[in-house]
Tab-separated table of N, CA and C in Angstrom:
chain	number	residue	atom	x	y	z
A	130	MET	N	-3.129	21.416	13.600
A	130	MET	CA	-4.178	20.411	13.602
A	130	MET	C	-3.701	19.217	14.426
A	131	ASP	N	-4.564	18.701	15.245
A	131	ASP	CA	-4.266	17.567	16.119
A	131	ASP	C	-4.172	16.272	15.312
A	132	ASN	N	-3.192	15.415	15.646
A	132	ASN	CA	-3.034	14.130	14.950
A	132	ASN	C	-4.288	13.272	15.048
A	133	GLN	N	-4.999	13.351	16.154
A	133	GLN	CA	-6.171	12.506	16.356
A	133	GLN	C	-7.329	12.899	15.444
A	134	THR	N	-7.394	14.142	15.005
A	134	THR	CA	-8.508	14.582	14.174
A	134	THR	C	-8.121	14.752	12.711
A	135	ALA	N	-6.841	14.732	12.406
A	135	ALA	CA	-6.408	14.921	11.020
A	135	ALA	C	-6.786	13.703	10.189
A	136	LYS	N	-7.317	13.965	9.001
A	136	LYS	CA	-7.694	12.889	8.089
A	136	LYS	C	-6.801	12.983	6.860
A	137	ILE	N	-6.216	11.856	6.472
A	137	ILE	CA	-5.287	11.834	5.347
A	137	ILE	C	-5.761	10.806	4.334
A	138	LEU	N	-5.735	11.194	3.063
A	138	LEU	CA	-6.092	10.302	1.970
A	138	LEU	C	-4.814	9.881	1.258
A	139	VAL	N	-4.581	8.579	1.170
A	139	VAL	CA	-3.439	8.043	0.430
A	139	VAL	C	-3.998	7.439	-0.851
A	140	VAL	N	-3.549	7.950	-1.988
A	140	VAL	CA	-4.029	7.490	-3.287
A	140	VAL	C	-3.024	6.505	-3.850
A	141	GLY	N	-3.469	5.280	-4.054
A	141	GLY	CA	-2.618	4.234	-4.598
A	141	GLY	C	-2.197	3.254	-3.521
A	142	ALA	N	-2.592	2.007	-3.691
A	142	ALA	CA	-2.297	0.975	-2.699
A	142	ALA	C	-1.207	0.036	-3.193
A	143	GLY	N	-0.191	0.640	-3.823
A	143	GLY	CA	1.009	-0.131	-4.128
A	143	GLY	C	1.810	-0.293	-2.855
A	144	ILE	N	2.984	-0.843	-2.957
A	144	ILE	CA	3.782	-1.108	-1.764
A	144	ILE	C	4.107	0.181	-1.006
A	145	CYS	N	4.375	1.263	-1.715
A	145	CYS	CA	4.685	2.542	-1.045
A	145	CYS	C	3.447	3.168	-0.420
A	146	GLY	N	2.323	3.090	-1.096
A	146	GLY	CA	1.088	3.629	-0.535
A	146	GLY	C	0.657	2.891	0.717
A	147	ILE	N	0.793	1.569	0.696
A	147	ILE	CA	0.455	0.767	1.873
A	147	ILE	C	1.368	1.126	3.035
A	148	ARG	N	2.672	1.232	2.757
A	148	ARG	CA	3.634	1.563	3.818
A	148	ARG	C	3.355	2.948	4.396
A	149	ALA	N	3.059	3.913	3.519
A	149	ALA	CA	2.760	5.268	3.985
A	149	ALA	C	1.505	5.276	4.851
A	150	ALA	N	0.471	4.558	4.420
A	150	ALA	CA	-0.769	4.505	5.191
A	150	ALA	C	-0.544	3.867	6.558
A	151	LEU	N	0.233	2.799	6.608
A	151	LEU	CA	0.529	2.140	7.884
A	151	LEU	C	1.319	3.053	8.815
A	152	ASP	N	2.326	3.723	8.267
A	152	ASP	CA	3.137	4.627	9.091
A	152	ASP	C	2.296	5.781	9.638
A	153	LEU	N	1.456	6.361	8.790
A	153	LEU	CA	0.604	7.467	9.229
A	153	LEU	C	-0.404	7.006	10.279
A	154	ALA	N	-0.965	5.820	10.089
A	154	ALA	CA	-1.907	5.284	11.076
A	154	ALA	C	-1.209	5.036	12.407
A	155	ASP	N	0.022	4.533	12.358
A	155	ASP	CA	0.796	4.320	13.586
A	155	ASP	C	1.072	5.634	14.312
A	156	MET	N	1.150	6.723	13.549
A	156	MET	CA	1.388	8.043	14.139
A	156	MET	C	0.103	8.664	14.691
A	157	GLY	N	-1.019	7.989	14.504
A	157	GLY	CA	-2.275	8.466	15.066
A	157	GLY	C	-3.209	9.169	14.105
A	158	TYR	N	-2.836	9.247	12.840
A	158	TYR	CA	-3.698	9.898	11.860
A	158	TYR	C	-4.828	8.966	11.439
A	159	ASN	N	-5.934	9.555	11.031
A	159	ASN	CA	-7.056	8.822	10.470
A	159	ASN	C	-6.787	8.722	8.967
A	160	VAL	N	-6.489	7.526	8.466
A	160	VAL	CA	-6.020	7.342	7.087
A	160	VAL	C	-7.063	6.592	6.265
A	161	CYS	N	-7.274	7.070	5.045
A	161	CYS	CA	-8.105	6.375	4.067
A	161	CYS	C	-7.203	6.040	2.882
A	162	LEU	N	-7.113	4.763	2.541
A	162	LEU	CA	-6.271	4.284	1.438
A	162	LEU	C	-7.185	3.855	0.300
A	163	ILE	N	-6.991	4.445	-0.886
A	163	ILE	CA	-7.831	4.079	-2.031
A	163	ILE	C	-6.961	3.543	-3.164
A	164	GLU	N	-7.551	2.662	-3.962
A	164	GLU	CA	-6.852	2.032	-5.085
A	164	GLU	C	-7.840	1.850	-6.220
A	165	LYS	N	-7.424	2.134	-7.447
A	165	LYS	CA	-8.323	1.996	-8.595
A	165	LYS	C	-8.460	0.553	-9.056
A	166	SER	N	-7.464	-0.273	-8.788
A	166	SER	CA	-7.500	-1.679	-9.198
A	166	SER	C	-8.298	-2.509	-8.199
A	167	PRO	N	-8.769	-3.681	-8.630
A	167	PRO	CA	-9.518	-4.535	-7.699
A	167	PRO	C	-8.640	-5.204	-6.637
A	168	VAL	N	-7.319	-5.138	-6.793
A	168	VAL	CA	-6.399	-5.730	-5.813
A	168	VAL	C	-5.379	-4.685	-5.377
A	169	ILE	N	-4.852	-4.862	-4.175
A	169	ILE	CA	-3.810	-3.962	-3.698
A	169	ILE	C	-2.447	-4.599	-3.929
A	170	GLY	N	-1.405	-3.813	-3.847
A	170	GLY	CA	-0.049	-4.328	-4.001
A	170	GLY	C	0.676	-3.806	-5.221
A	171	GLY	N	-0.047	-3.197	-6.153
A	171	GLY	CA	0.593	-2.654	-7.350
A	171	GLY	C	1.282	-3.728	-8.176
A	172	ILE	N	2.439	-3.392	-8.731
A	172	ILE	CA	3.205	-4.320	-9.563
A	172	ILE	C	3.617	-5.559	-8.772
A	173	LEU	N	3.877	-5.368	-7.486
A	173	LEU	CA	4.315	-6.484	-6.651
A	173	LEU	C	3.275	-7.601	-6.596
A	174	SER	N	1.997	-7.254	-6.709
A	174	SER	CA	0.947	-8.273	-6.665
A	174	SER	C	0.945	-9.148	-7.911
A	175	GLN	N	1.661	-8.736	-8.971
A	175	GLN	CA	1.720	-9.505	-10.215
A	175	GLN	C	3.036	-10.249	-10.378
A	176	LEU	N	3.842	-10.283	-9.337
A	176	LEU	CA	5.161	-10.894	-9.414
A	176	LEU	C	5.098	-12.384	-9.737
A	177	TYR	N	4.026	-13.048	-9.341
A	177	TYR	CA	3.917	-14.482	-9.594
A	177	TYR	C	3.871	-14.808	-11.085
A	178	HIS	N	3.511	-13.845	-11.933
A	178	HIS	CA	3.535	-14.084	-13.380
A	178	HIS	C	4.970	-14.259	-13.874
A	179	GLN	N	5.902	-13.526	-13.287
A	179	GLN	CA	7.304	-13.620	-13.674
A	179	GLN	C	7.996	-14.817	-13.038
A	180	PHE	N	7.669	-15.084	-11.778
A	180	PHE	CA	8.321	-16.163	-11.031
A	180	PHE	C	7.260	-17.041	-10.376
A	181	PRO	N	6.564	-17.868	-11.158
A	181	PRO	CA	5.455	-18.652	-10.589
A	181	PRO	C	5.884	-19.712	-9.576
A	182	ASN	N	7.150	-20.115	-9.608
A	182	ASN	CA	7.593	-21.155	-8.669
A	182	ASN	C	8.720	-20.662	-7.758
A	183	ASN	N	8.887	-19.359	-7.627
A	183	ASN	CA	9.889	-18.734	-6.760
A	183	ASN	C	11.334	-19.005	-7.182
A	184	HIS	N	11.568	-19.477	-8.398
A	184	HIS	CA	12.929	-19.659	-8.907
A	184	HIS	C	13.175	-18.612	-9.991
A	185	CYS	N	14.217	-17.819	-9.818
A	185	CYS	CA	14.466	-16.749	-10.777
A	185	CYS	C	15.364	-17.205	-11.926
A	186	GLY	N	15.936	-18.387	-11.852
A	186	GLY	CA	16.757	-18.907	-12.930
A	186	GLY	C	18.149	-18.331	-12.989
A	187	MET	N	18.614	-17.740	-11.916
A	187	MET	CA	19.956	-17.168	-11.891
A	187	MET	C	20.937	-18.173	-11.345
């Protein structure tokens, strides 16, 4: 199958899903990225709850 016509579905828009979708798109694949949550980023998108001021206290 030709890279230009291949369609790939990436399920999950966490950091790994986003990276995979970007890499596949750079390789010429037609990529669809889906996420069940209203925001992308997975756990990483909630990091501000743990470190709201960018200080980890170490």
